[in-house]
mmCIF file of C-alpha atoms and ligand atoms in Angstrom:
data_model
loop_
_atom_site.group_PDB
_atom_site.id
_atom_site.type_symbol
_atom_site.label_atom_id
_atom_site.label_comp_id
_atom_site.label_asym_id
_atom_site.label_seq_id
_atom_site.Cartn_x
_atom_site.Cartn_y
_atom_site.Cartn_z
ATOM 1 C CA UNK A 1 0.000 0.000 0.000
ATOM 2 C CA UNK A 2 1.462 3.313 -1.078
ATOM 3 C CA UNK A 3 0.287 6.362 0.883
ATOM 4 C CA UNK A 4 0.625 9.774 -0.781
ATOM 5 C CA UNK A 5 0.026 12.787 1.483
ATOM 6 C CA UNK A 6 -0.707 16.053 -0.318
ATOM 7 C CA UNK A 7 -1.576 19.597 0.783
ATOM 8 C CA UNK A 8 -5.262 19.744 -0.041
ATOM 9 C CA UNK A 9 -8.246 18.243 -1.835
ATOM 10 C CA UNK A 10 -7.304 19.858 -5.170
ATOM 11 C CA UNK A 11 -3.896 18.205 -5.113
ATOM 12 C CA UNK A 12 -5.493 14.860 -4.191
ATOM 13 C CA UNK A 13 -7.879 15.117 -7.160
ATOM 14 C CA UNK A 14 -5.087 16.057 -9.591
ATOM 15 C CA UNK A 15 -2.832 13.224 -8.440
ATOM 16 C CA UNK A 16 -5.698 10.758 -8.802
ATOM 17 C CA UNK A 17 -6.758 12.174 -12.173
ATOM 18 C CA UNK A 18 -3.174 11.796 -13.474
ATOM 19 C CA UNK A 19 -3.346 8.059 -12.740
ATOM 20 C CA UNK A 20 -6.521 7.764 -14.832
ATOM 21 C CA UNK A 21 -5.099 9.955 -17.638
ATOM 22 C CA UNK A 22 -1.947 7.833 -17.835
ATOM 23 C CA UNK A 23 -3.992 4.633 -17.831
ATOM 24 C CA UNK A 24 -6.168 5.914 -20.680
ATOM 25 C CA UNK A 25 -3.155 6.891 -22.719
ATOM 26 C CA UNK A 26 -1.650 3.429 -22.232
ATOM 27 C CA UNK A 27 -4.935 1.524 -22.679
ATOM 28 C CA UNK A 28 -7.838 3.402 -24.282
ATOM 29 C CA UNK A 29 -10.172 0.426 -23.711
ATOM 30 C CA UNK A 30 -9.636 0.442 -19.950
ATOM 31 C CA UNK A 31 -12.135 -0.923 -17.458
ATOM 32 C CA UNK A 32 -12.760 1.434 -14.562
ATOM 33 C CA UNK A 33 -14.427 0.748 -11.238
ATOM 34 C CA UNK A 34 -16.042 4.000 -10.124
ATOM 35 C CA UNK A 35 -17.363 5.496 -6.907
ATOM 36 C CA UNK A 36 -19.959 8.097 -5.998
ATOM 37 C CA UNK A 37 -19.888 10.393 -2.948
ATOM 38 C CA UNK A 38 -18.399 13.825 -2.520
ATOM 39 C CA UNK A 39 -14.739 12.784 -2.520
ATOM 40 C CA UNK A 40 -14.295 11.852 -6.217
ATOM 41 C CA UNK A 41 -16.174 14.886 -7.570
ATOM 42 C CA UNK A 42 -13.086 17.040 -8.113
ATOM 43 C CA UNK A 43 -11.320 14.151 -9.831
ATOM 44 C CA UNK A 44 -14.308 13.643 -12.140
ATOM 45 C CA UNK A 45 -14.270 17.371 -12.961
ATOM 46 C CA UNK A 46 -10.579 17.172 -13.887
ATOM 47 C CA UNK A 47 -11.211 14.181 -16.137
ATOM 48 C CA UNK A 48 -14.200 15.934 -17.748
ATOM 49 C CA UNK A 49 -11.973 18.933 -18.508
ATOM 50 C CA UNK A 50 -9.220 16.745 -19.988
ATOM 51 C CA UNK A 51 -11.809 14.924 -22.099
ATOM 52 C CA UNK A 52 -13.383 18.144 -23.339
ATOM 53 C CA UNK A 53 -9.948 19.507 -24.224
ATOM 54 C CA UNK A 54 -9.337 16.370 -26.279
ATOM 55 C CA UNK A 55 -6.433 15.111 -24.155
ATOM 56 C CA UNK A 56 -8.139 11.824 -23.239
ATOM 57 C CA UNK A 57 -11.073 9.826 -24.556
ATOM 58 C CA UNK A 58 -13.493 7.489 -22.809
ATOM 59 C CA UNK A 59 -14.993 6.221 -26.058
ATOM 60 C CA UNK A 60 -13.660 2.689 -25.517
ATOM 61 C CA UNK A 61 -13.938 2.658 -21.717
ATOM 62 C CA UNK A 62 -16.226 0.345 -19.793
ATOM 63 C CA UNK A 63 -17.136 1.251 -16.231
ATOM 64 C CA UNK A 64 -18.590 -0.559 -13.244
ATOM 65 C CA UNK A 65 -19.798 1.374 -10.250
ATOM 66 C CA UNK A 66 -19.253 0.074 -6.771
ATOM 67 C CA UNK A 67 -22.720 0.308 -5.372
ATOM 68 C CA UNK A 68 -26.323 1.403 -5.595
ATOM 69 C CA UNK A 69 -29.207 1.858 -3.194
ATOM 70 C CA UNK A 70 -31.885 -0.820 -3.305
ATOM 71 C CA UNK A 71 -35.347 0.130 -4.444
ATOM 72 C CA UNK A 72 -34.568 3.568 -5.850
ATOM 73 C CA UNK A 73 -35.411 3.934 -9.536
ATOM 74 C CA UNK A 74 -32.404 4.955 -11.671
ATOM 75 C CA UNK A 75 -34.015 8.344 -12.364
ATOM 76 C CA UNK A 76 -34.279 9.166 -8.639
ATOM 77 C CA UNK A 77 -31.940 12.102 -7.919
ATOM 78 C CA UNK A 78 -30.330 10.169 -5.037
ATOM 79 C CA UNK A 79 -29.717 7.007 -7.033
ATOM 80 C CA UNK A 80 -26.081 6.414 -7.824
ATOM 81 C CA UNK A 81 -26.966 5.889 -11.503
ATOM 82 C CA UNK A 82 -28.395 9.423 -11.565
ATOM 83 C CA UNK A 83 -25.333 10.761 -9.738
ATOM 84 C CA UNK A 84 -22.947 9.185 -12.229
ATOM 85 C CA UNK A 85 -24.901 10.399 -15.241
ATOM 86 C CA UNK A 86 -25.134 13.952 -13.909
ATOM 87 C CA UNK A 87 -21.670 14.322 -12.416
ATOM 88 C CA UNK A 88 -19.620 12.428 -14.950
ATOM 89 C CA UNK A 89 -21.018 10.372 -17.816
ATOM 90 C CA UNK A 90 -23.070 13.020 -19.571
ATOM 91 C CA UNK A 91 -20.055 15.334 -19.746
ATOM 92 C CA UNK A 92 -17.638 12.862 -21.357
ATOM 93 C CA UNK A 93 -17.536 10.843 -24.571
ATOM 94 C CA UNK A 94 -18.266 7.515 -22.879
ATOM 95 C CA UNK A 95 -20.879 5.255 -24.499
ATOM 96 C CA UNK A 96 -23.598 5.115 -21.821
ATOM 97 C CA UNK A 97 -24.271 1.468 -22.662
ATOM 98 C CA UNK A 98 -20.724 0.720 -21.509
ATOM 99 C CA UNK A 99 -21.435 2.156 -18.048
ATOM 100 C CA UNK A 100 -22.737 -0.188 -15.361
ATOM 101 C CA UNK A 101 -24.215 0.516 -11.956
ATOM 102 C CA UNK A 102 -25.476 -2.356 -9.767
ATOM 103 C CA UNK A 103 -29.200 -2.827 -10.468
ATOM 104 C CA UNK A 104 -30.724 -1.701 -7.176
ATOM 105 C CA UNK A 105 -34.268 -2.323 -8.359
ATOM 106 C CA UNK A 106 -33.730 -5.746 -9.961
ATOM 107 C CA UNK A 107 -36.630 -8.190 -9.556
ATOM 108 C CA UNK A 108 -34.195 -10.863 -8.482
ATOM 109 C CA UNK A 109 -31.285 -9.213 -6.644
ATOM 110 C CA UNK A 110 -29.387 -12.475 -6.125
ATOM 111 C CA UNK A 111 -29.294 -13.191 -9.841
ATOM 112 C CA UNK A 112 -28.528 -9.538 -10.570
ATOM 113 C CA UNK A 113 -25.507 -9.649 -8.222
ATOM 114 C CA UNK A 114 -24.157 -12.767 -9.926
ATOM 115 C CA UNK A 115 -24.682 -11.179 -13.326
ATOM 116 C CA UNK A 116 -22.831 -8.046 -12.229
ATOM 117 C CA UNK A 117 -19.828 -10.146 -11.210
ATOM 118 C CA UNK A 118 -20.095 -11.986 -14.529
ATOM 119 C CA UNK A 119 -20.124 -8.728 -16.486
ATOM 120 C CA UNK A 120 -16.966 -7.506 -14.712
ATOM 121 C CA UNK A 121 -15.234 -10.803 -15.489
ATOM 122 C CA UNK A 122 -16.437 -10.722 -19.117
ATOM 123 C CA UNK A 123 -14.953 -7.218 -19.471
ATOM 124 C CA UNK A 124 -11.589 -8.680 -18.453
ATOM 125 C CA UNK A 125 -11.612 -7.395 -14.862
ATOM 126 C CA UNK A 126 -11.114 -3.900 -13.513
ATOM 127 C CA UNK A 127 -7.928 -1.997 -14.401
ATOM 128 C CA UNK A 128 -8.387 0.791 -11.843
ATOM 129 C CA UNK A 129 -10.853 0.776 -8.981
ATOM 130 C CA UNK A 130 -11.543 4.230 -7.565
ATOM 131 C CA UNK A 131 -12.618 4.304 -3.904
ATOM 132 C CA UNK A 132 -13.620 6.728 -1.200
ATOM 133 C CA UNK A 133 -13.803 5.613 2.422
ATOM 134 C CA UNK A 134 -16.560 5.946 5.004
ATOM 135 C CA UNK A 135 -15.832 7.322 8.482
ATOM 136 C CA UNK A 136 -16.365 3.769 9.733
ATOM 137 C CA UNK A 137 -13.842 2.370 7.252
ATOM 138 C CA UNK A 138 -16.382 1.120 4.722
ATOM 139 C CA UNK A 139 -15.482 0.793 1.051
ATOM 140 C CA UNK A 140 -18.357 0.590 -1.377
ATOM 141 C CA UNK A 141 -21.178 -0.275 1.008
ATOM 142 C CA UNK A 142 -19.085 -2.956 2.687
ATOM 143 C CA UNK A 143 -19.777 -1.908 6.228
ATOM 144 C CA UNK A 144 -17.786 -3.063 9.281
ATOM 145 C CA UNK A 145 -18.122 -6.837 9.833
ATOM 146 C CA UNK A 146 -18.357 -7.425 6.057
ATOM 147 C CA UNK A 147 -16.611 -10.602 4.994
ATOM 148 C CA UNK A 148 -13.216 -9.703 3.545
ATOM 149 C CA UNK A 149 -13.753 -12.221 0.719
ATOM 150 C CA UNK A 150 -17.286 -11.013 -0.093
ATOM 151 C CA UNK A 151 -18.641 -10.654 -3.620
ATOM 152 C CA UNK A 152 -21.346 -8.384 -5.044
ATOM 153 C CA UNK A 153 -24.405 -8.755 -2.808
ATOM 154 C CA UNK A 154 -27.182 -7.026 -0.925
ATOM 155 C CA UNK A 155 -26.002 -5.250 2.245
ATOM 156 C CA UNK A 156 -27.815 -3.480 5.042
ATOM 157 C CA UNK A 157 -26.459 0.012 5.670
ATOM 158 C CA UNK A 158 -25.314 0.914 9.180
ATOM 159 C CA UNK A 159 -27.053 3.655 11.129
ATOM 160 C CA UNK A 160 -23.893 5.773 10.810
ATOM 161 C CA UNK A 161 -23.904 5.521 7.014
ATOM 162 C CA UNK A 162 -27.630 6.209 6.834
ATOM 163 C CA UNK A 163 -27.090 9.286 9.029
ATOM 164 C CA UNK A 164 -24.091 10.441 6.932
ATOM 165 C CA UNK A 165 -26.143 10.191 3.738
ATOM 166 C CA UNK A 166 -29.350 11.665 5.213
ATOM 167 C CA UNK A 167 -28.236 15.124 4.063
ATOM 168 C CA UNK A 168 -28.945 14.115 0.464
ATOM 169 C CA UNK A 169 -32.596 13.157 1.094
ATOM 170 C CA UNK A 170 -35.427 15.595 1.717
ATOM 171 C CA UNK A 171 -37.128 15.689 5.077
ATOM 172 C CA UNK A 172 -39.759 12.978 5.395
ATOM 173 C CA UNK A 173 -38.458 11.114 2.321
ATOM 174 C CA UNK A 174 -37.930 7.382 2.850
ATOM 175 C CA UNK A 175 -34.201 6.728 2.813
ATOM 176 C CA UNK A 176 -33.025 3.323 1.598
ATOM 177 C CA UNK A 177 -31.625 0.995 4.260
ATOM 178 C CA UNK A 178 -30.310 -1.597 1.805
ATOM 179 C CA UNK A 179 -27.796 -1.463 -1.011
ATOM 180 C CA UNK A 180 -26.189 -3.652 -3.629
ATOM 181 C CA UNK A 181 -22.428 -3.394 -3.413
ATOM 182 C CA UNK A 182 -19.398 -5.005 -4.963
ATOM 183 C CA UNK A 183 -17.801 -7.156 -2.289
ATOM 184 C CA UNK A 184 -14.378 -6.680 -0.760
ATOM 185 C CA UNK A 185 -13.238 -9.759 -2.685
ATOM 186 C CA UNK A 186 -14.484 -8.108 -5.888
ATOM 187 C CA UNK A 187 -12.600 -4.892 -5.122
ATOM 188 C CA UNK A 188 -9.432 -6.832 -4.249
ATOM 189 C CA UNK A 189 -9.342 -8.265 -7.773
ATOM 190 C CA UNK A 190 -8.887 -4.845 -9.391
ATOM 191 C CA UNK A 191 -5.397 -4.541 -10.847
ATOM 192 C CA UNK A 192 -4.893 -1.116 -9.255
ATOM 193 C CA UNK A 193 -6.884 0.461 -6.423
ATOM 194 C CA UNK A 194 -6.882 4.242 -5.989
ATOM 195 C CA UNK A 195 -8.445 5.363 -2.709
ATOM 196 C CA UNK A 196 -9.000 9.068 -2.064
ATOM 197 C CA UNK A 197 -9.766 10.693 1.286
ATOM 198 C CA UNK A 198 -9.890 14.314 2.308
ATOM 199 C CA UNK A 199 -10.768 16.160 5.483
ATOM 200 C CA UNK A 200 -10.331 15.504 9.164
ATOM 201 C CA UNK A 201 -13.520 13.439 9.431
ATOM 202 C CA UNK A 202 -11.684 10.654 7.568
ATOM 203 C CA UNK A 203 -8.520 10.741 9.707
ATOM 204 C CA UNK A 204 -9.451 7.884 12.058
ATOM 205 C CA UNK A 205 -10.626 5.663 9.187
ATOM 206 C CA UNK A 206 -7.373 6.300 7.318
ATOM 207 C CA UNK A 207 -5.362 5.436 10.416
ATOM 208 C CA UNK A 208 -7.317 2.204 10.939
ATOM 209 C CA UNK A 209 -6.956 1.278 7.267
ATOM 210 C CA UNK A 210 -3.223 1.979 6.997
ATOM 211 C CA UNK A 211 -1.904 1.206 10.479
ATOM 212 C CA UNK A 212 -4.542 -0.974 12.097
ATOM 213 C CA UNK A 213 -4.864 -4.744 11.956
ATOM 214 C CA UNK A 214 -6.468 -6.259 8.871
ATOM 215 C CA UNK A 215 -9.950 -6.683 10.218
ATOM 216 C CA UNK A 216 -13.578 -6.813 9.147
ATOM 217 C CA UNK A 217 -14.120 -3.994 11.658
ATOM 218 C CA UNK A 218 -12.349 -1.744 9.167
ATOM 219 C CA UNK A 219 -13.228 -3.185 5.733
ATOM 220 C CA UNK A 220 -10.719 -0.882 3.985
ATOM 221 C CA UNK A 221 -7.892 -2.520 5.957
ATOM 222 C CA UNK A 222 -8.191 -5.499 3.568
ATOM 223 C CA UNK A 223 -6.370 -3.279 1.066
ATOM 224 C CA UNK A 224 -3.163 -3.803 3.082
ATOM 225 C CA UNK A 225 -3.156 -7.208 1.370
ATOM 226 C CA UNK A 226 -3.733 -5.784 -2.117
ATOM 227 C CA UNK A 227 -0.590 -5.750 -4.274
ATOM 228 C CA UNK A 228 -1.199 -2.328 -5.869
ATOM 229 C CA UNK A 229 -3.158 0.178 -3.808
ATOM 230 C CA UNK A 230 -2.450 3.915 -3.803
ATOM 231 C CA UNK A 231 -4.033 5.887 -0.959
ATOM 232 C CA UNK A 232 -4.100 9.602 -1.752
ATOM 233 C CA UNK A 233 -4.943 11.846 1.191
ATOM 234 C CA UNK A 234 -4.742 15.481 2.170
ATOM 235 C CA UNK A 235 -2.963 16.645 5.332
ATOM 236 C CA UNK A 236 -6.221 16.611 7.310
ATOM 237 C CA UNK A 237 -7.117 13.022 6.412
ATOM 238 C CA UNK A 238 -3.521 12.007 7.192
ATOM 239 C CA UNK A 239 -3.493 13.819 10.534
ATOM 240 C CA UNK A 240 -4.005 10.715 12.732
ATOM 241 C CA UNK A 241 -1.230 8.659 11.064
ATOM 242 C CA UNK A 242 1.768 7.915 13.312
HETATM 243 C C1 LIG B 301 -19.659 5.518 -2.929
HETATM 244 C C2 LIG B 301 -19.130 4.591 -1.939
HETATM 245 C C3 LIG B 301 -18.853 4.993 -0.530
HETATM 246 C C4 LIG B 301 -18.150 6.340 -0.412
HETATM 247 C C5 LIG B 301 -17.900 6.684 1.048
HETATM 248 C C6 LIG B 301 -17.312 8.069 1.194
HETATM 249 O O1 LIG B 301 -19.910 4.855 -4.148
HETATM 250 O O2 LIG B 301 -18.949 3.469 -2.278
HETATM 251 O O3 LIG B 301 -18.068 3.987 0.069
HETATM 252 O O4 LIG B 301 -16.943 6.298 -1.117
HETATM 253 O O5 LIG B 301 -19.097 6.622 1.766
HETATM 254 O O6 LIG B 301 -18.255 9.024 0.791
HETATM 255 P P1 LIG B 301 -17.860 10.543 0.632
HETATM 256 O O7 LIG B 301 -16.888 10.623 -0.490
HETATM 257 O O8 LIG B 301 -19.152 11.248 0.303
HETATM 258 O O9 LIG B 301 -17.270 10.968 1.932
#
């Protein structure tokens, strides 16, 4: 695990974006694992700018998102499909049919999870998996106590995660309690993992991930066993490291 500590969130986004730009130059038909949340937004904006300037193209890229809420239609503004379309896909030259988000409203979630795994394998596996991290050390929606070998499946969200994400839902709106998420085992198969974290609220999770024992209590700690993980953090997110 390589840990890169930079001054601020802008520097974190640029460092991360450079990894994607280099990958695209080396392999235009790359397979990317993507994340939602606030952390990757600046990185997506950098990649959008590079794409619009003609420096990189996503025309041959296939993407697989980490997770999706259960029972939200894709057009719901809080669905991760909607987020990805609005924040990234509609601004770049990616073919939307090459973008995949776990089907949170599938009639048969078990089959849908198996098919999602199958689609990743059929694409040749993930070249770069982009990750954020939850304050409780979750990656994707793999909450503490998740099996470190888990595959794509339905997961119950913890109260902490539900509370953290409540800000995105209007008052009185029913907030999903279940998600479909790639498993930790799925994430561990990516050839390169790029995890971004910014701000002091992530400092304890970063410490547990980097310096703590490998444990299901901090799902991100499994990445200590991954052969090629780059953790890119700002000073605030690095502030609890020894
Ligand atoms: C998002 C995801 C989550 C987030 C994490 C951090 O697809 O899988 O694990 O990466 O909750 O969220 P932010 O970036 O909003 O702090």
